[in-house]
Tab-separated table of C-alpha atoms in Angstrom:
chain	number	residue	atom	x	y	z
A	1	MET	CA	11.253	50.367	-101.894
A	2	PHE	CA	9.700	47.334	-100.494
A	3	ALA	CA	7.964	46.293	-103.804
A	4	ALA	CA	11.386	45.799	-105.382
A	5	ARG	CA	12.438	43.884	-102.286
A	6	ALA	CA	9.352	41.665	-102.472
A	7	LEU	CA	10.313	41.041	-106.139
A	8	GLU	CA	13.720	40.051	-105.188
A	9	ARG	CA	12.634	37.653	-102.317
A	10	ALA	CA	10.313	35.980	-104.711
A	11	GLY	CA	13.037	35.453	-107.208
A	12	ILE	CA	11.217	37.085	-110.110
A	13	ASP	CA	13.118	39.048	-112.693
A	14	HIS	CA	11.711	42.340	-113.578
A	15	TYR	CA	11.308	41.471	-117.260
A	16	ASP	CA	9.198	38.561	-116.437
A	17	LEU	CA	6.464	40.842	-115.223
A	18	PRO	CA	3.181	41.705	-117.213
A	19	PRO	CA	3.482	45.000	-118.604
A	20	TYR	CA	1.092	46.728	-116.159
A	21	GLN	CA	3.057	45.425	-113.162
A	22	ARG	CA	6.430	46.604	-114.706
A	23	ASP	CA	5.077	49.936	-115.353
A	24	ALA	CA	3.593	50.451	-112.071
A	25	LEU	CA	6.840	49.155	-110.344
A	26	SER	CA	9.110	51.533	-112.249
A	27	ASP	CA	6.954	54.542	-111.222
A	28	LEU	CA	6.714	53.457	-107.543
A	29	ILE	CA	10.454	53.517	-107.185
A	30	ASP	CA	10.743	57.131	-107.399
A	31	GLY	CA	7.065	57.847	-107.076
A	32	LEU	CA	6.900	61.590	-105.643
A	33	ASP	CA	7.405	64.378	-108.148
A	34	GLU	CA	10.023	66.390	-106.491
A	35	GLU	CA	9.525	69.253	-109.052
A	36	ALA	CA	6.066	69.824	-108.155
A	37	ILE	CA	6.714	69.535	-104.571
A	38	ALA	CA	9.479	72.150	-104.823
A	39	ALA	CA	7.137	74.454	-106.593
A	40	ILE	CA	4.712	74.333	-103.691
A	41	ASN	CA	7.346	75.255	-101.196
A	42	ASP	CA	8.411	78.298	-103.201
A	43	SER	CA	8.048	81.212	-100.523
A	44	TRP	CA	7.717	83.788	-103.251
A	45	THR	CA	4.209	82.515	-104.085
A	46	HIS	CA	2.903	82.478	-100.481
A	47	ASP	CA	0.850	85.386	-99.305
A	48	GLU	CA	3.159	86.145	-96.242
A	49	GLU	CA	0.986	89.046	-95.084
A	50	ARG	CA	-2.119	86.924	-95.014
A	51	LEU	CA	-0.220	84.108	-93.105
A	52	LEU	CA	1.297	86.441	-90.554
A	53	LYS	CA	-2.044	87.959	-89.894
A	54	ARG	CA	-3.745	84.566	-89.237
A	55	GLY	CA	-0.830	83.297	-87.181
A	56	ARG	CA	-0.271	79.844	-86.033
A	57	GLY	CA	-2.639	78.822	-83.223
A	58	TYR	CA	-1.680	80.356	-79.844
A	59	HIS	CA	1.718	81.516	-81.453
A	60	LYS	CA	0.371	84.581	-83.415
A	61	GLU	CA	3.910	85.942	-84.067
A	62	ILE	CA	4.548	82.817	-86.124
A	63	PRO	CA	3.216	82.848	-89.701
A	64	ALA	CA	0.535	80.201	-90.178
A	65	LYS	CA	1.048	77.349	-92.741
A	66	PRO	CA	-0.487	77.782	-96.266
A	67	ARG	CA	-3.496	75.956	-96.685
A	68	ILE	CA	-3.626	73.462	-99.744
A	69	ASP	CA	-6.098	71.027	-100.943
A	70	VAL	CA	-4.875	67.499	-102.007
A	71	SER	CA	-6.719	64.882	-103.988
A	72	VAL	CA	-5.931	61.202	-105.212
A	73	GLU	CA	-7.708	59.727	-108.091
A	74	MET	CA	-7.766	57.055	-110.705
A	75	THR	CA	-7.907	58.382	-114.229
A	76	SER	CA	-10.035	57.141	-117.076
A	77	LYS	CA	-7.216	55.100	-118.231
A	78	GLY	CA	-6.371	53.479	-114.946
A	79	ASN	CA	-3.589	55.613	-113.711
A	80	PHE	CA	-3.180	56.692	-110.068
A	81	LYS	CA	-2.368	60.318	-109.512
A	82	ALA	CA	-2.438	63.102	-106.993
A	83	GLU	CA	-2.863	66.827	-107.491
A	84	TRP	CA	-2.985	69.914	-105.240
A	85	PHE	CA	-4.667	73.337	-105.310
A	86	PRO	CA	-4.758	76.170	-102.812
A	87	THR	CA	-7.595	75.909	-100.422
A	88	GLY	CA	-10.413	77.989	-101.862
A	89	TYR	CA	-9.165	77.943	-105.362
A	90	LEU	CA	-11.548	77.273	-108.334
A	91	GLN	CA	-9.951	76.324	-111.666
A	92	TYR	CA	-12.913	78.140	-113.439
A	93	GLY	CA	-14.453	81.243	-112.193
A	94	MET	CA	-13.962	83.290	-108.945
A	95	ASN	CA	-12.184	81.676	-106.002
A	96	GLU	CA	-14.554	80.397	-103.179
A	97	GLU	CA	-12.396	82.275	-100.697
A	98	PRO	CA	-8.980	84.247	-100.650
A	99	THR	CA	-6.159	81.679	-100.941
A	100	ASP	CA	-2.830	81.638	-99.262
A	101	PHE	CA	-0.969	81.940	-102.308
A	102	LEU	CA	-0.408	85.308	-104.317
A	103	HIS	CA	-0.716	83.412	-107.611
A	104	PHE	CA	-1.355	80.085	-108.899
A	105	TYR	CA	-1.814	78.735	-112.344
A	106	ARG	CA	-2.235	75.023	-113.324
A	107	LYS	CA	-0.505	74.237	-116.508
A	108	ASP	CA	-1.798	71.234	-118.358
A	109	SER	CA	1.887	70.321	-119.369
A	110	ARG	CA	5.107	71.551	-117.965
A	111	THR	CA	6.862	71.020	-121.331
A	112	ILE	CA	5.806	71.262	-124.897
A	113	SER	CA	6.119	67.419	-125.419
A	114	TYR	CA	3.159	65.178	-125.686
A	115	GLY	CA	4.076	63.533	-122.373
A	116	GLY	CA	4.426	66.379	-120.195
A	117	ARG	CA	2.529	66.222	-116.805
A	118	PRO	CA	0.481	69.048	-115.177
A	119	SER	CA	2.375	71.470	-113.070
A	120	ASN	CA	0.371	70.677	-109.964
A	121	GLU	CA	0.749	66.905	-110.205
A	122	LEU	CA	2.503	65.190	-107.141
A	123	PHE	CA	2.549	61.625	-108.403
A	124	PHE	CA	1.557	59.610	-111.307
A	125	ILE	CA	1.594	55.625	-111.260
A	126	ARG	CA	0.631	53.853	-114.307
A	127	LYS	CA	-1.780	50.968	-114.617
A	128	ILE	CA	-2.719	50.601	-111.096
A	129	GLN	CA	-6.413	49.974	-112.096
A	130	HIS	CA	-4.921	46.705	-113.502
A	131	CYS	CA	-3.613	45.783	-110.079
A	132	VAL	CA	-6.934	46.610	-108.347
A	133	GLY	CA	-8.986	44.524	-110.901
A	134	ALA	CA	-6.636	41.526	-110.766
A	135	HIS	CA	-6.709	41.606	-106.951
A	136	ARG	CA	-10.519	41.994	-106.666
A	137	TYR	CA	-11.403	39.170	-109.032
A	138	GLY	CA	-8.620	36.879	-107.881
A	139	GLN	CA	-6.827	36.427	-111.152
A	140	LYS	CA	-4.130	33.653	-110.605
A	141	ARG	CA	-0.701	34.111	-112.363
A	142	ALA	CA	2.850	33.689	-111.146
A	143	THR	CA	3.264	37.203	-110.187
A	144	SER	CA	-0.475	37.666	-108.832
A	145	GLU	CA	0.739	38.400	-105.162
A	146	LEU	CA	2.693	41.380	-106.397
A	147	ASP	CA	-0.677	43.029	-107.271
A	148	THR	CA	-1.301	43.305	-103.433
A	149	VAL	CA	2.459	44.516	-102.891
A	150	LEU	CA	1.856	47.174	-105.471
A	151	LEU	CA	-1.519	48.399	-103.963
A	152	VAL	CA	0.093	48.630	-100.371
A	153	ALA	CA	3.144	50.545	-102.056
A	154	CYS	CA	0.593	53.098	-103.401
A	155	ASN	CA	-0.956	53.484	-99.914
A	156	SER	CA	2.667	54.054	-98.551
A	157	LEU	CA	3.382	56.569	-101.182
A	158	VAL	CA	0.393	58.730	-100.133
A	159	GLU	CA	1.292	58.680	-96.435
A	160	ARG	CA	4.804	59.703	-97.363
A	161	LEU	CA	3.406	62.483	-99.488
A	162	LYS	CA	1.152	63.534	-96.683
A	163	GLU	CA	3.909	63.493	-94.166
A	164	ARG	CA	6.124	65.625	-96.135
A	165	LEU	CA	3.603	68.281	-97.091
A	166	GLU	CA	2.042	68.350	-93.532
A	167	PHE	CA	5.454	69.728	-92.208
A	168	HIS	CA	5.107	72.931	-94.274
A	169	PHE	CA	1.281	73.139	-95.010
A	170	GLU	CA	-2.053	72.730	-93.739
A	171	VAL	CA	-3.358	69.791	-95.761
A	172	CYS	CA	-6.913	68.913	-96.438
A	173	MET	CA	-7.399	65.606	-98.206
A	174	THR	CA	-10.426	66.204	-100.544
A	175	SER	CA	-9.997	62.577	-101.508
A	176	ASP	CA	-7.947	59.901	-99.895
A	177	LEU	CA	-6.865	56.120	-100.189
A	178	PHE	CA	-8.487	53.872	-97.808
A	179	LEU	CA	-7.448	50.095	-97.171
A	180	GLU	CA	-9.233	47.416	-95.340
A	181	TRP	CA	-7.625	44.246	-93.990
A	182	GLU	CA	-8.734	40.767	-92.793
A	183	GLU	CA	-6.506	39.732	-89.910
A	184	VAL	CA	-5.277	36.014	-90.266
A	185	SER	CA	-5.227	34.136	-87.026
A	186	GLY	CA	-2.011	32.059	-85.920
A	187	ARG	CA	0.518	34.711	-86.962
A	188	HIS	CA	2.948	33.512	-84.543
A	189	LEU	CA	4.086	30.722	-86.944
A	190	ILE	CA	6.964	31.722	-89.392
A	191	ARG	CA	5.194	30.183	-92.322
A	192	ASP	CA	1.822	31.842	-91.648
A	193	ARG	CA	0.603	34.206	-94.234
A	194	PRO	CA	0.300	37.906	-93.634
A	195	ASP	CA	-3.157	39.777	-93.130
A	196	ARG	CA	-5.375	39.744	-96.341
A	197	LEU	CA	-6.067	42.929	-98.254
A	198	LEU	CA	-9.911	43.196	-98.528
A	199	LYS	CA	-10.480	46.508	-100.000
A	200	TRP	CA	-8.599	49.310	-101.717
A	201	GLU	CA	-10.650	52.238	-102.600
A	202	ILE	CA	-10.406	55.990	-103.143
A	203	ASP	CA	-13.154	58.034	-101.235
A	204	SER	CA	-13.857	61.348	-99.691
A	205	PRO	CA	-12.734	61.607	-95.954
A	206	ALA	CA	-15.504	64.044	-95.234
A	207	GLU	CA	-18.114	61.957	-96.859
A	208	ARG	CA	-16.922	58.960	-94.882
A	209	GLN	CA	-16.940	60.884	-91.631
A	210	ARG	CA	-20.513	62.173	-92.463
A	211	LEU	CA	-21.700	58.601	-92.875
A	212	ALA	CA	-20.175	57.388	-89.734
A	213	GLU	CA	-21.508	60.238	-87.692
A	214	LEU	CA	-24.965	59.429	-89.135
A	215	ALA	CA	-24.612	55.721	-88.120
A	216	TYR	CA	-23.588	56.628	-84.719
A	217	LEU	CA	-26.444	59.061	-84.279
A	218	ASP	CA	-28.964	56.347	-85.606
A	219	ASP	CA	-27.509	53.869	-82.837
A	220	LEU	CA	-27.371	56.763	-80.238
A	221	GLU	CA	-29.072	54.624	-77.627
A	222	ASP	CA	-26.590	51.777	-78.035
A	223	ASN	CA	-23.576	53.979	-78.093
A	224	LEU	CA	-24.378	56.678	-75.395
A	225	GLY	CA	-27.122	55.047	-73.402
A	226	PHE	CA	-30.068	57.233	-74.346
A	227	SER	CA	-32.021	57.717	-77.336
A	228	GLU	CA	-32.361	60.866	-79.596
A	229	ALA	CA	-35.972	61.306	-78.470
A	230	ALA	CA	-35.156	61.215	-74.838
A	231	LEU	CA	-32.408	63.628	-75.202
A	232	ILE	CA	-34.688	66.283	-76.966
A	233	GLU	CA	-37.278	65.931	-74.362
A	234	ALA	CA	-34.582	66.353	-71.730
A	235	LYS	CA	-33.492	69.525	-73.336
A	236	ASN	CA	-37.015	70.984	-73.679
A	237	VAL	CA	-37.616	70.435	-70.118
A	238	ILE	CA	-34.388	72.446	-69.437
A	239	ASP	CA	-35.231	75.214	-71.760
A	240	THR	CA	-38.710	75.811	-70.434
A	241	ARG	CA	-37.831	75.532	-66.803
A	242	PRO	CA	-38.383	78.833	-65.106
A	243	LEU	CA	-35.289	80.580	-63.542
A	244	LYS	CA	-34.991	81.989	-60.206
A	245	ARG	CA	-35.291	85.692	-59.928
A	246	GLY	CA	-31.951	87.475	-61.154
A	247	GLN	CA	-30.475	84.017	-62.387
A	248	GLU	CA	-28.985	83.976	-65.678
A	249	PRO	CA	-28.437	80.819	-67.621
A	250	SER	CA	-24.935	79.417	-67.950
A	251	PRO	CA	-23.728	77.994	-70.999
A	252	HIS	CA	-20.847	76.146	-69.216
A	253	ASN	CA	-23.179	73.813	-67.326
A	254	TYR	CA	-25.995	73.549	-69.744
A	255	GLY	CA	-24.926	69.877	-71.001
A	256	ASP	CA	-24.555	68.927	-67.289
A	257	ARG	CA	-28.101	70.131	-66.474
A	258	ILE	CA	-29.536	68.273	-69.375
A	259	ALA	CA	-27.498	64.998	-68.121
A	260	LYS	CA	-28.889	65.418	-64.636
A	261	GLU	CA	-32.482	65.422	-66.328
A	262	LEU	CA	-31.702	62.391	-68.174
A	263	LYS	CA	-30.371	60.716	-65.060
A	264	LYS	CA	-33.902	61.300	-63.526
A	265	SER	CA	-35.389	59.035	-66.321
A	266	GLY	CA	-33.045	56.414	-65.598
A	267	PHE	CA	-30.604	56.990	-68.364
A	268	PRO	CA	-26.842	56.714	-67.965
A	269	ALA	CA	-25.905	60.286	-69.333
A	270	THR	CA	-22.869	62.627	-68.875
A	271	LYS	CA	-22.013	66.004	-69.914
A	272	GLY	CA	-19.577	65.053	-72.427
A	273	ASN	CA	-21.901	62.405	-74.155
A	274	VAL	CA	-24.849	65.050	-74.095
A	275	GLU	CA	-22.814	67.528	-75.664
A	276	ARG	CA	-21.516	65.396	-78.380
A	277	ALA	CA	-24.962	64.089	-79.280
A	278	LEU	CA	-26.355	67.609	-79.395
A	279	THR	CA	-23.473	68.686	-81.797
A	280	LEU	CA	-24.419	65.587	-84.050
A	281	ILE	CA	-28.077	66.430	-84.079
A	282	GLN	CA	-27.293	70.091	-84.923
A	283	LYS	CA	-24.954	69.052	-87.758
A	284	HIS	CA	-27.127	66.250	-89.509
A	285	ARG	CA	-30.653	66.489	-88.699
A	286	ARG	CA	-32.927	68.527	-90.912
A	287	ASN	CA	-34.705	70.180	-87.755
A	288	ALA	CA	-31.167	71.087	-86.536
A	289	LYS	CA	-32.219	74.793	-86.545
A	290	VAL	CA	-34.361	74.133	-83.555
A	291	ILE	CA	-31.503	72.421	-81.750
A	292	GLN	CA	-29.170	74.937	-79.772
A	293	LEU	CA	-26.190	73.956	-77.735
A	294	ASN	CA	-27.064	76.528	-75.203
A	295	ARG	CA	-30.304	77.529	-73.364
A	296	PRO	CA	-32.030	79.987	-75.615
A	297	ASN	CA	-32.428	83.453	-74.054
């Protein structure tokens, strides 16, 4: 555990730490909940018939991996935790879709004691919100650098969890941890400081991808060399161009024909760029219903 090693190198005793750092450090040393991970891997709860029917990629004779959703979140008390659910499962009401598990029930507490944790909780790290606040607002104390170490250790814990689960499951992260760094120049010197952590945040990967694709689409001309309006115009020309008698439109060279039409107007278009742009327009624009990836019949 590199957080403990960093503490040792700094010459700081565990009992000299503020309570929130001491709690977070002790939880991170054995961070993953092995009991919860073992429960997911219980093959008796997997729908083997459904997994065999779906198959694994091109190897239909091999059962598919069960699909699960994993989320990380900060609780109202500032604790950092992760939970899992079968993909398609709704805790209240009917499931959105059939799951890959024969049965699943989330227990709010595994024991009858007050401090019992939920049955589907994969890790629980106390007081991490204090580390986030101390790092964000630059609080200065003798152990302030340990806040960054603990935040990076949380990211390592999440990555280790995903690595273990993805070996046996198709994992969809409904929320994930994202770090942003500022590179420090002159790293070749021994005494130079490491890169600086700028941002530590929990966000939806799907939402981040959506925003990135929208930004890419808004700057389409800078990214691909042709504007959205020019692409639609070239597509309309191809769609309305009369075909020779007996000729059938081929979907395989549709993007290539649009690219050639764009090149006639002086745009550096390629088939791959055209298909990527059409896919993004169909996915994100409100008038996407009029955008088809193939020539309409």
